[in-house]
Structures are given as structure tokens and as C-alpha cells.
Coordinates of C-alpha atoms in Angstrom, one line a residue:
M900 CA -5.3 22.0 -32.3
N901 CA -1.8 22.3 -33.8
K902 CA 1.0 19.9 -33.4
H903 CA 2.8 22.0 -30.8
K904 CA -0.3 22.2 -28.6
I905 CA -0.9 18.4 -28.8
T906 CA 2.7 17.8 -27.6
S907 CA 2.8 20.6 -25.0
P908 CA 3.6 19.6 -21.4
K909 CA 0.1 20.6 -20.3
T910 CA -1.7 18.5 -23.0
L911 CA 0.5 15.5 -22.3
S912 CA -0.1 15.9 -18.6
W913 CA -3.8 15.8 -19.1
I914 CA -3.6 12.8 -21.3
V915 CA -1.7 11.0 -18.5
I916 CA -4.3 12.1 -16.0
I917 CA -7.2 10.8 -18.1
Y918 CA -5.3 7.5 -18.6
A919 CA -4.7 7.2 -14.8
I920 CA -8.3 7.9 -13.9
A921 CA -9.7 5.4 -16.4
L922 CA -7.2 2.8 -15.1
H923 CA -8.2 3.3 -11.5
C924 CA -11.9 3.2 -12.3
I925 CA -11.6 -0.1 -14.0
Q926 CA -9.6 -1.5 -11.1
Y927 CA -12.2 -0.3 -8.7
M928 CA -15.2 -1.6 -10.7
A929 CA -13.6 -5.0 -10.9
K930 CA -14.7 -5.6 -7.3
R931 CA -12.2 -8.3 -6.5
S932 CA -12.7 -10.4 -3.4
L933 CA -11.2 -9.1 -0.2
W934 CA -7.9 -11.0 0.4
A935 CA -6.5 -12.1 3.7
D936 CA -5.0 -8.8 4.8
E937 CA -8.1 -6.8 3.8
S938 CA -10.5 -9.2 5.5
V939 CA -8.9 -9.0 8.9
L940 CA -9.1 -5.2 8.8
A941 CA -12.7 -5.4 7.4
L942 CA -13.7 -7.6 10.3
N943 CA -12.4 -4.9 12.8
I944 CA -14.3 -2.2 11.0
V945 CA -17.5 -4.1 10.7
D946 CA -17.6 -5.6 14.2
R947 CA -16.6 -2.6 16.2
S948 CA -18.2 0.8 17.1
Y949 CA -16.4 4.1 16.5
L950 CA -15.2 4.1 20.1
E951 CA -14.0 0.5 19.9
L952 CA -11.9 1.4 16.9
L953 CA -9.8 3.6 19.2
E954 CA -8.7 0.4 21.0
P955 CA -5.9 -1.9 19.7
L956 CA -7.3 -3.8 16.7
D957 CA -7.7 -7.6 16.5
Y958 CA -5.5 -9.9 14.4
N959 CA -2.4 -7.8 14.8
Q960 CA -3.8 -5.0 12.6
G961 CA -3.0 -1.3 12.7
A962 CA -4.5 1.6 10.9
P963 CA -4.9 5.4 11.5
I964 CA -8.0 6.4 13.5
G965 CA -9.2 8.8 10.8
F966 CA -9.0 6.1 8.2
L967 CA -10.9 3.6 10.3
W968 CA -13.7 6.1 11.1
I969 CA -14.1 7.0 7.4
E970 CA -14.3 3.3 6.6
K971 CA -16.9 2.8 9.3
L972 CA -19.0 5.7 8.1
S973 CA -18.7 4.4 4.5
I974 CA -20.2 1.0 5.3
Q975 CA -22.9 2.6 7.4
L976 CA -23.9 4.9 4.5
L977 CA -23.3 2.6 1.5
G978 CA -23.5 -0.9 2.9
N979 CA -21.0 -3.6 3.9
H980 CA -19.4 -4.6 0.6
E981 CA -16.2 -4.2 -1.3
Y982 CA -17.1 -1.0 -3.1
A983 CA -17.9 0.8 0.2
L984 CA -14.8 -0.5 1.9
R985 CA -12.5 0.5 -1.0
L986 CA -14.1 3.8 -1.8
F987 CA -11.9 5.9 0.5
P988 CA -8.6 4.5 -0.8
F989 CA -9.9 4.9 -4.3
L990 CA -10.9 8.5 -3.8
C991 CA -7.6 9.2 -2.2
G992 CA -5.9 7.7 -5.2
I993 CA -7.8 9.8 -7.7
A994 CA -7.1 12.9 -5.6
S995 CA -3.4 12.0 -5.4
I996 CA -3.2 12.3 -9.2
F997 CA -4.3 15.9 -9.2
L998 CA -2.3 16.7 -6.0
F999 CA 0.8 15.3 -7.6
Y1000 CA 0.2 17.2 -10.8
D1001 CA 0.1 20.4 -8.8
L1002 CA 3.3 19.6 -6.9
A1003 CA 5.1 18.6 -10.1
K1004 CA 4.3 21.9 -11.7
R1005 CA 5.8 23.7 -8.6
C1006 CA 9.0 21.6 -8.5
L1007 CA 9.8 20.8 -12.2
K1008 CA 9.9 22.6 -15.5
N1009 CA 8.3 22.0 -18.9
Y1010 CA 8.4 18.3 -19.9
G1011 CA 9.6 17.2 -16.5
V1012 CA 5.9 17.5 -15.4
P1013 CA 4.3 15.0 -17.8
I1014 CA 7.4 12.7 -17.3
A1015 CA 6.8 12.7 -13.6
L1016 CA 3.0 12.2 -14.0
A1017 CA 3.6 9.3 -16.4
F1018 CA 5.7 7.5 -13.8
F1019 CA 3.4 8.3 -10.9
A1020 CA 0.3 7.1 -12.8
T1021 CA 1.8 3.7 -13.7
L1022 CA 3.5 2.9 -10.3
E1023 CA 2.7 -0.8 -9.9
Y1024 CA 2.1 -0.7 -6.2
L1025 CA 0.2 2.6 -6.2
V1026 CA -2.2 1.3 -8.9
Y1027 CA -2.8 -1.8 -6.7
Y1028 CA -3.2 0.0 -3.3
I1029 CA -5.6 2.5 -4.7
T1030 CA -8.2 -0.3 -4.7
E1031 CA -7.2 -2.1 -1.6
L1032 CA -8.7 -1.8 1.9
K1033 CA -5.5 -0.5 3.4
Q1034 CA -4.3 3.0 4.3
Y1035 CA -1.3 3.2 2.0
S1036 CA -3.2 5.1 -0.7
S1037 CA -4.4 7.7 1.8
D1038 CA -0.8 7.9 3.1
V1039 CA 0.2 9.2 -0.3
A1040 CA -2.7 11.7 -0.5
V1041 CA -2.0 13.0 3.0
T1042 CA 1.7 13.3 2.1
L1043 CA 0.9 15.4 -1.0
I1044 CA -1.6 17.6 0.9
L1045 CA 1.1 18.3 3.5
A1046 CA 3.6 19.1 0.8
L1047 CA 1.3 21.6 -0.9
L1048 CA 0.3 23.0 2.5
T1049 CA 3.9 23.6 3.4
Q1050 CA 4.6 25.4 0.2
D1051 CA 1.6 27.7 0.6
L1052 CA 2.6 28.4 4.2
L1053 CA 6.0 29.7 3.0
K1054 CA 4.5 31.8 0.2
R1055 CA 1.5 33.4 1.8
D1056 CA 1.2 36.1 4.4
L1057 CA 0.0 34.4 7.6
N1058 CA -2.9 36.3 9.1
F1059 CA -5.0 34.8 11.9
K1060 CA -7.4 33.1 9.4
N1061 CA -4.5 31.5 7.5
I1062 CA -2.8 30.3 10.7
L1063 CA -6.0 28.8 11.9
T1064 CA -6.8 27.1 8.6
Y1065 CA -3.3 25.6 8.1
S1066 CA -3.1 24.5 11.7
L1067 CA -6.4 22.7 11.6
I1068 CA -5.8 21.0 8.2
G1069 CA -2.4 19.7 9.2
A1070 CA -3.7 18.6 12.6
V1071 CA -6.5 16.6 11.0
M1072 CA -4.2 15.1 8.4
I1073 CA -2.0 13.6 11.2
W1074 CA -4.9 11.3 12.2
F1075 CA -5.2 9.9 8.7
S1076 CA -1.7 8.6 8.2
H1077 CA 0.9 7.0 10.4
P1078 CA 3.9 8.4 8.5
A1079 CA 2.3 11.9 8.3
V1080 CA 4.3 13.0 11.3
L1081 CA 7.5 12.2 9.5
V1082 CA 6.4 14.2 6.5
A1083 CA 5.2 17.1 8.6
G1084 CA 8.3 17.0 10.8
G1085 CA 10.6 17.1 7.8
F1086 CA 8.7 19.9 6.1
A1087 CA 8.5 21.9 9.4
L1088 CA 12.2 21.7 9.9
F1089 CA 12.8 22.7 6.3
S1090 CA 10.4 25.7 6.6
L1091 CA 11.9 27.0 9.8
I1092 CA 15.5 26.8 8.5
K1093 CA 14.4 28.5 5.3
V1094 CA 12.6 31.4 7.1
W1095 CA 15.6 31.8 9.5
R1096 CA 18.1 31.9 6.7
N1097 CA 16.0 34.5 4.8
R1098 CA 15.9 36.5 8.1
N1099 CA 12.1 36.6 8.0
F1100 CA 11.9 36.7 11.7
E1101 CA 8.4 38.1 11.7
K1102 CA 7.0 34.9 10.1
L1103 CA 8.9 32.6 12.4
P1104 CA 6.5 32.6 15.4
K1105 CA 3.5 32.2 13.0
L1106 CA 5.0 29.1 11.5
L1107 CA 5.9 27.8 15.0
T1108 CA 2.2 28.2 16.0
V1109 CA 1.1 26.1 13.0
F1110 CA 3.7 23.4 13.5
T1111 CA 3.2 23.3 17.3
T1112 CA -0.5 22.6 16.6
W1113 CA 0.5 19.8 14.4
G1114 CA 2.8 18.4 17.1
I1115 CA 0.1 18.6 19.7
S1116 CA -2.3 16.8 17.4
F1117 CA 0.3 14.0 16.9
L1118 CA 0.9 13.6 20.6
G1119 CA -2.9 13.0 21.0
F1120 CA -2.8 10.5 18.2
Y1121 CA 0.3 8.8 19.6
F1122 CA -1.0 8.2 23.1
L1123 CA -4.5 7.2 21.8
S1124 CA -3.4 4.8 19.0
I1125 CA 0.3 4.6 17.9
Q1126 CA 1.7 3.8 21.3
S1127 CA -0.2 0.5 21.6
L1128 CA 0.7 -0.4 18.0
S1129 CA 4.4 0.2 18.7
N1130 CA 4.2 -2.2 21.6
N1131 CA 2.7 -5.1 19.6
E1132 CA 5.3 -7.8 19.8
T1133 CA 4.1 -9.7 16.7
L1134 CA 4.4 -6.5 14.6
K1135 CA 7.8 -5.7 16.1
E1136 CA 9.1 -9.1 15.2
S1137 CA 7.8 -8.8 11.6
W1138 CA 9.5 -5.4 11.3
R1139 CA 12.9 -6.5 12.7
S1140 CA 14.7 -6.4 9.4
A1141 CA 13.2 -3.0 8.6
F1142 CA 15.5 -1.4 11.2
P1143 CA 19.3 -1.2 11.1
S1144 CA 21.2 -3.2 13.7
E1145 CA 23.1 -0.1 14.9
L1146 CA 23.4 3.6 14.1
T1147 CA 26.5 3.1 12.0
D1148 CA 25.1 0.4 9.8
I1149 CA 25.5 2.0 6.4
N1150 CA 25.2 -1.3 4.5
W1151 CA 21.7 -1.7 5.8
L1152 CA 20.8 1.7 4.3
A1153 CA 22.4 0.9 1.0
E1154 CA 20.5 -2.4 0.8
K1155 CA 17.1 -0.9 1.8
W1156 CA 17.6 2.0 -0.6
W1157 CA 18.1 -0.4 -3.4
K1158 CA 15.0 -2.4 -2.4
L1159 CA 13.0 0.8 -2.2
F1160 CA 13.3 1.2 -5.9
E1161 CA 12.0 -2.4 -6.4
N1162 CA 9.2 -2.0 -3.9
P1163 CA 7.2 0.3 -3.7
L1164 CA 8.6 2.0 -6.8
G1165 CA 8.1 -1.1 -8.8
I1166 CA 11.4 -0.9 -10.9
R1167 CA 12.4 -4.2 -12.3
E1168 CA 15.7 -5.5 -10.8
D1169 CA 17.6 -5.3 -14.1
Y1170 CA 16.7 -1.6 -14.4
I1171 CA 17.2 -0.5 -10.8
W1172 CA 20.7 0.7 -11.3
I1173 CA 19.5 2.9 -14.3
A1174 CA 16.8 4.4 -12.1
M1175 CA 19.2 5.0 -9.3
V1176 CA 21.7 6.8 -11.6
V1177 CA 18.8 8.9 -13.1
F1178 CA 17.6 9.7 -9.5
F1179 CA 21.1 11.1 -8.5
I1180 CA 21.3 13.0 -11.8
G1181 CA 18.0 14.6 -10.7
V1182 CA 19.5 15.4 -7.3
F1183 CA 22.5 17.0 -9.1
S1184 CA 20.2 19.0 -11.4
L1185 CA 18.1 20.4 -8.6
F1186 CA 21.2 21.1 -6.6
R1187 CA 22.4 23.4 -9.4
R1188 CA 19.0 24.7 -10.4
N1189 CA 17.0 25.1 -7.2
R1190 CA 18.6 23.9 -3.9
Q1191 CA 15.5 24.9 -1.9
T1192 CA 13.3 22.6 -4.0
L1193 CA 15.9 19.8 -3.5
A1194 CA 15.9 20.3 0.2
F1195 CA 12.1 20.4 0.3
L1196 CA 11.8 17.1 -1.6
A1197 CA 14.6 15.5 0.5
S1198 CA 13.2 16.5 3.9
P1199 CA 10.6 13.7 4.2
L1200 CA 13.1 11.1 2.9
L1201 CA 15.7 12.1 5.4
A1202 CA 13.1 12.2 8.2
T1203 CA 12.0 8.7 7.4
I1204 CA 15.6 7.3 7.3
L1205 CA 16.3 9.0 10.6
A1206 CA 13.1 7.5 12.1
A1207 CA 14.2 4.0 10.9
Y1208 CA 17.7 4.4 12.5
L1209 CA 15.9 5.4 15.7
R1210 CA 13.7 2.3 15.3
Q1211 CA 10.6 4.5 15.3
Y1212 CA 9.3 3.7 11.7
P1213 CA 10.0 0.5 9.7
F1214 CA 11.8 1.2 6.4
R1215 CA 10.1 -1.5 4.3
N1216 CA 8.0 -2.0 1.1
R1217 CA 4.4 -0.7 1.2
L1218 CA 5.1 1.3 4.4
L1219 CA 7.2 3.5 2.2
L1220 CA 4.6 4.1 -0.5
F1221 CA 4.1 7.7 0.8
L1222 CA 7.7 8.5 -0.3
T1223 CA 7.2 7.6 -3.9
P1224 CA 6.0 11.1 -5.1
F1225 CA 9.4 12.7 -4.1
I1226 CA 11.5 10.0 -5.6
V1227 CA 9.5 10.1 -8.8
L1228 CA 9.9 13.9 -9.0
L1229 CA 13.7 13.5 -8.8
I1230 CA 13.8 10.7 -11.4
A1231 CA 11.7 12.9 -13.7
E1232 CA 14.1 15.8 -13.1
G1233 CA 17.0 13.5 -14.0
I1234 CA 15.5 12.4 -17.3
H1235 CA 14.6 16.0 -18.2
Y1236 CA 18.1 17.1 -17.3
V1237 CA 19.6 14.5 -19.6
G1238 CA 17.4 15.7 -22.5
R1239 CA 18.2 19.4 -21.9
K1240 CA 22.0 19.0 -21.6
T1241 CA 22.7 16.6 -24.4
R1242 CA 24.9 18.4 -27.0
H1243 CA 23.2 17.3 -30.1
K1244 CA 20.8 18.7 -32.6
L1245 CA 18.3 16.0 -31.6
K1246 CA 19.0 16.7 -27.9
A1247 CA 15.6 15.3 -26.8
I1248 CA 16.4 11.7 -28.0
P1249 CA 18.6 10.6 -25.1
G1250 CA 16.0 11.8 -22.6
I1251 CA 13.3 10.0 -24.6
L1252 CA 15.3 6.8 -24.7
L1253 CA 16.0 6.9 -21.0
F1254 CA 12.4 7.6 -20.3
G1255 CA 11.4 4.7 -22.5
V1256 CA 13.8 2.2 -20.9
L1257 CA 12.3 2.9 -17.4
F1258 CA 8.7 3.5 -18.5
W1259 CA 7.9 0.8 -21.1
I1260 CA 7.4 -2.1 -18.6
P1261 CA 5.0 -0.2 -16.2
L1262 CA 3.1 1.2 -19.2
F1263 CA 2.7 -2.3 -20.7
Q1264 CA 1.7 -3.8 -17.3
T1265 CA -0.9 -1.1 -16.5
T1266 CA -2.3 -1.1 -20.0
A1267 CA -2.9 -4.8 -19.7
L1268 CA -5.0 -4.1 -16.6
F1269 CA -7.7 -2.5 -18.7
A1270 CA -8.5 -6.0 -20.1
N1271 CA -7.5 -8.0 -17.0
P1272 CA -7.8 -6.1 -13.7
I1273 CA -5.7 -7.3 -10.8
T1274 CA -7.1 -10.3 -8.8
R1275 CA -5.6 -11.9 -5.8
E1276 CA -7.6 -14.3 -3.7
E1277 CA -11.0 -14.7 -5.2
I1278 CA -12.8 -16.6 -2.4
R1279 CA -16.2 -15.0 -3.0
P1280 CA -17.0 -17.0 -6.2
V1281 CA -15.6 -20.1 -4.5
I1282 CA -18.1 -19.8 -1.7
A1283 CA -20.9 -19.1 -4.2
Y1284 CA -20.0 -22.3 -6.0
V1285 CA -20.3 -24.3 -2.8
K1286 CA -23.5 -22.6 -1.8
E1287 CA -25.2 -23.5 -5.1
R1288 CA -24.2 -27.1 -4.9
Q1289 CA -24.2 -27.9 -1.2
Q1290 CA -26.6 -30.7 -0.1
P1291 CA -28.1 -31.4 3.4
G1292 CA -25.6 -33.2 5.5
D1293 CA -22.6 -31.9 3.6
V1294 CA -19.6 -30.9 5.7
L1295 CA -17.9 -27.5 5.0
Y1296 CA -14.2 -27.3 6.0
I1297 CA -12.3 -24.0 5.8
F1298 CA -8.5 -24.4 5.7
Q1299 CA -7.2 -22.0 8.4
R1300 CA -5.4 -19.6 6.1
G1301 CA -8.7 -18.6 4.5
E1302 CA -10.5 -18.3 7.9
Y1303 CA -10.9 -14.5 8.1
Q1304 CA -11.8 -14.1 4.4
F1305 CA -14.6 -16.7 4.9
Q1306 CA -15.7 -15.1 8.1
Y1307 CA -16.2 -11.8 6.3
Y1308 CA -18.3 -13.4 3.6
A1309 CA -20.1 -16.0 5.6
E1310 CA -23.1 -14.0 6.6
K1311 CA -23.5 -12.7 3.1
F1312 CA -24.0 -16.3 1.9
G1313 CA -26.2 -17.3 4.9
Y1314 CA -23.6 -19.2 6.9
E1315 CA -23.7 -19.0 10.7
E1316 CA -21.2 -20.2 13.2
G1317 CA -21.6 -24.0 13.4
D1318 CA -22.4 -24.4 9.7
Y1319 CA -18.7 -24.9 9.0
I1320 CA -15.4 -26.1 10.5
V1321 CA -12.3 -24.0 10.6
G1322 CA -9.0 -25.9 10.5
V1323 CA -6.2 -25.8 13.1
D1324 CA -4.0 -22.8 13.4
D1325 CA -1.3 -22.1 10.8
L1326 CA 2.4 -22.6 11.1
E1327 CA 4.2 -21.2 14.1
D1328 CA 7.0 -19.8 12.0
G1329 CA 5.0 -19.3 8.9
K1330 CA 7.6 -21.2 6.8
E1331 CA 8.2 -24.9 7.5
V1332 CA 6.0 -27.7 8.7
S1333 CA 7.5 -29.2 11.9
P1334 CA 6.6 -32.7 13.1
P1335 CA 4.3 -31.4 15.8
E1336 CA 2.6 -29.1 13.3
W1337 CA 2.1 -31.9 10.8
E1338 CA 0.6 -34.1 13.5
R1339 CA -1.9 -31.3 14.3
Y1340 CA -2.8 -31.1 10.6
T1341 CA -3.3 -34.9 10.1
Q1342 CA -5.4 -35.2 13.3
D1343 CA -7.6 -32.3 12.1
L1344 CA -8.1 -33.8 8.7
N1345 CA -8.6 -37.4 10.0
A1346 CA -11.7 -36.1 11.9
L1347 CA -13.4 -35.6 8.6
R1348 CA -13.2 -39.3 7.8
G1349 CA -16.5 -41.1 7.4
N1350 CA -18.3 -38.2 5.7
S1351 CA -19.4 -38.8 2.1
R1352 CA -19.5 -35.2 1.0
V1353 CA -16.9 -32.8 2.4
W1354 CA -16.2 -29.4 0.9
L1355 CA -12.7 -28.0 1.6
I1356 CA -12.2 -24.3 0.8
F1357 CA -8.6 -23.1 0.4
S1358 CA -7.4 -19.5 0.1
H1359 CA -4.2 -17.6 0.9
I1360 CA -2.1 -20.8 0.7
D1361 CA 0.4 -20.1 -2.1
D1362 CA 3.0 -18.5 0.2
V1363 CA 4.0 -21.8 1.9
E1364 CA 4.4 -24.4 -0.9
E1365 CA 5.5 -27.2 1.4
E1366 CA 2.4 -26.9 3.6
R1367 CA 0.1 -26.6 0.7
D1368 CA 1.5 -29.6 -1.2
R1369 CA 1.7 -31.9 1.9
V1370 CA -1.9 -31.0 3.0
L1371 CA -3.4 -31.5 -0.4
G1372 CA -1.5 -34.8 -0.8
Y1373 CA -2.7 -36.1 2.5
I1374 CA -6.3 -35.1 1.7
D1375 CA -6.1 -37.0 -1.5
S1376 CA -4.9 -40.1 0.3
L1377 CA -8.0 -40.0 2.6
G1378 CA -10.7 -40.4 0.0
Q1379 CA -11.9 -39.8 -3.5
K1380 CA -12.2 -36.3 -5.1
R1381 CA -15.6 -35.7 -6.6
D1382 CA -15.4 -32.1 -7.7
R1383 CA -13.1 -29.1 -7.8
Y1384 CA -13.6 -25.4 -8.6
D1385 CA -10.7 -22.9 -9.0
A1386 CA -10.6 -19.2 -8.9
P1387 CA -7.5 -16.9 -8.8
G1388 CA -5.8 -17.5 -5.5
A1389 CA -8.6 -19.8 -4.1
F1390 CA -10.2 -23.1 -4.8
V1391 CA -12.6 -25.7 -3.3
L1392 CA -12.5 -29.5 -3.3
L1393 CA -15.3 -31.9 -2.8
Y1394 CA -14.2 -35.3 -1.3
D1395 CA -15.8 -38.5 -0.4
F1396 CA -14.0 -39.7 2.8
T1397 CA -16.0 -42.9 3.1
A1398 CA -14.2 -44.5 0.1
N1399 CA -11.0 -45.3 2.0
D1400 CA -11.5 -46.8 5.5
E1401 CA -7.8 -47.3 6.3
T1402 CA -6.0 -44.4 7.9
P1403 CA -2.8 -43.6 6.0

């Protein structure tokens, strides 16, 4: 293979693809413990039947019905463990790499394709969610499928077989992703405008048939699932800042657009302005080169912003992961444009430098994951440590923030209800310990006094430092610490609470 073939866009793209697949496989095989958010969704999936999964989920959770049913089928076929629960997000992540490659080849030219792939493959949050029991990885896959589906719809002659095929595929995709309707709606409007402007009136009713089928499918999905989710007061309160205060609130959009580049795009704060400039250079480049492609890529972005202003979809963090393919494509177009238009003999150098500035941090971070895969709240080895050393008469106390993680793993370690104590509920506002809350904590912990061996398991407690520090300090004042075992994001303490008879 000669030098030109090695550095060709196609070869570089496949190098990136192989890198990404290897990275995701290592993350998946690491089999980290389910953390708090995953465990509450897992309990819904494990404890409910298929029909019960159609009802509002417990613990203020929400996920598409298609996703939930695939997860239920996975644990029935493969067993109830992390590999089975994370298999579908993992497969969606792997599929997304190839789907994105196909879309990039249709939208970009030459080296713009491997540039886009390199960014997409090293997105911090996408790398993470590909191996998490959440629907955000499948959101990306569904979005890419709808994008490619729309482009094929516009290019092909629509006979009865094609209309039926595209109608069914799109209708099914709607049930696997909450934001799919935004993507489908944006693409549908783009397609109808394009066909109308091209005066291809013969194709118009055929497209309307496909899109109407998608819309009917969404209505069924909405009334069966989304409606109850949108009425959940706890979720509505947590999403409050994800909506503008009024329709004319432009400052909100500017702030959220900036934060979008930080999360879920994963651009470091010092480099966001560079990425933003490159993004708009990409917009300018496509506006001059191919306005239809620009309108195509912009349609789901604009649909999502409109939905946020109408308070129908929260514009926040991981809920926007599905938009990252379109933003990455525009950033890659901007970098490629800078390289093409630089008036210099070594015209590629500015583009390479720009690419390097934005790419070196995610490349360094993802490469480090080959040796040290992501961990979060490793409660499983903590429970195993206790199980191996627990003696008859020992008391096992679960600090309430790790309750649902422990419940998921309890049966696997032979624990039944009554074998352990779950602490009092967490903070009402999730931030500060009020006097009444502190009184509840102290009363709960005082009930452990008089026991010579008390195991206290903690997980998911780093978000509220005041609560953690005060609780641990109070526990230490009650008795003598005999043992401690730490894992990433979780730990267990063994205390003798007979050593100090005076209540602090």
C-alpha cells in the first residue's frame, strides 16, 4: 500500500472506525457496576412484565417502550446481569459508527469524512452512554437511521413496496426514542419543502403517506407512554431550567447553545469558542456549497429548539445527545473548509492545527480508557467484600442514596428483605441538610447503637458533600471503626457501636 492510499480519506476513516469499535468493546467488557440511575431503570425492567412496562415507571423514570421491551427480552434470553442490560445500548453505539460514516460520506467531501468520524468516535459522552443502561445511545442510532431513511426517500422512486417499507421502518423507530419525533418532524418538513420547490408534485402524496404513518405511530406512542411522562411533576421540576421563560428569551438560547458544546459535545470550556467559530464556518461553507445539505442537517436542530420554546422537550445535556451527529458534521465541514481555502502552499496546515486543537483532548482521554475504562459507583465489589466477611449477628445498613443499587444486587448475593436496613429518605431539596433532616439522620443512626459489628454501605453520595461529611462525622462519633473497604464511587465501613455509650 503506497503513501497516498494510507492517508486517503477512506483508509483514515476505517482506522478511526476500528479504533472506535475497540474502544467501545473494552468499555463494554469492563462490566462496571450499575450506578444509581441505571439501577432504578433496571429494577423496573426486571420486576415488570411487558404489559406493565407500558405503565408509568417507578422511581420517576422514563424510557421509550421499544427500548424497555428490548431490554426485557435481553435479560430473559441472556440472564439478569450488566452485560445483558447494556447489550442493546452497546450494539446501538457500534451501529451508530457505521451509520454516521454513511451519513458523513453523503454530506461531506474528502477529508471532511474522517475528520467528522474522528470527532464522533471520541465524543466523551457518547463513549460513556454506549455502555450505560439508558436510551441515549439508541437515540443517536435512531436519529441516524431516520436521517439516512429521509435521504433515501428523496432519491428513490417510491413504489408501493418502498412506501410500505419506509413507512414501517419510521413508524417502528418512533417507539425506540423520545426525540425521534423531533428528528422525523424536522426531516419531514425539509423533504416536503424540497419536493414542492422542485415541483415534483407526483412524489408529494407518496411522501405524505410515509410521514402520515410516522405521525400516527407517534400519536399512539404519545397517548400510551409520553403523555404520562410529561405529566410527572418531579421530572417537570427537574427540567424547569431546560425551557425558556418566554418565547422571546434569546439569552436563554445563547446560554443553552454554549452549554450544548460542553455537554453533550464534551468540548472543554476554554475551547468552546473555537468550536463555535468552526461550527459557523461549517454553516457558511455548506451555505455556499450545498444549501440543501445545510437545511437537512439544520432541520432536527431547529425542530428541537422550537420544541423547547414550546416547552415540549427539555433542551439539556444528555437529552440532546441525539443532536451531536449534525453538529459534528458541521464542525468537520468548518475544519475542512479552513484547510481548503487557506492561500498557502502548505494549505492543509491551518486545518490540521485547528483539528488538533479541538481533537487532542478527546483523543488523549479516550486512549487512556483502553487501560482504565470508565467506572462510576462500584457497589458490586463492596457488597462482595461484606458478604465474604459478614458474621452471624452483624447488622448491614445501606445509606439511602445507594438503596436502589443495593436492591438490584441484593438477590445476587443472597440477601433478602429483612437481612439489611435501608436508611431514611434523602434530602428534600437534594442540596442542603436542614435541621429537621439532620434530626432524621441522627435518629436513624442512633438506632444502630449497641451493636458490636455494623456494616455501613455508601454509594452515590459524592454529589452532596455537606451531607456526606456530616453523616460520616456523626458515625465516627458513635463508635470505633474496625474496617473500611473502598471502591470507585462506593465504600463500606465496619463499626463497633458498643464502644461509646454516651449519645453525642
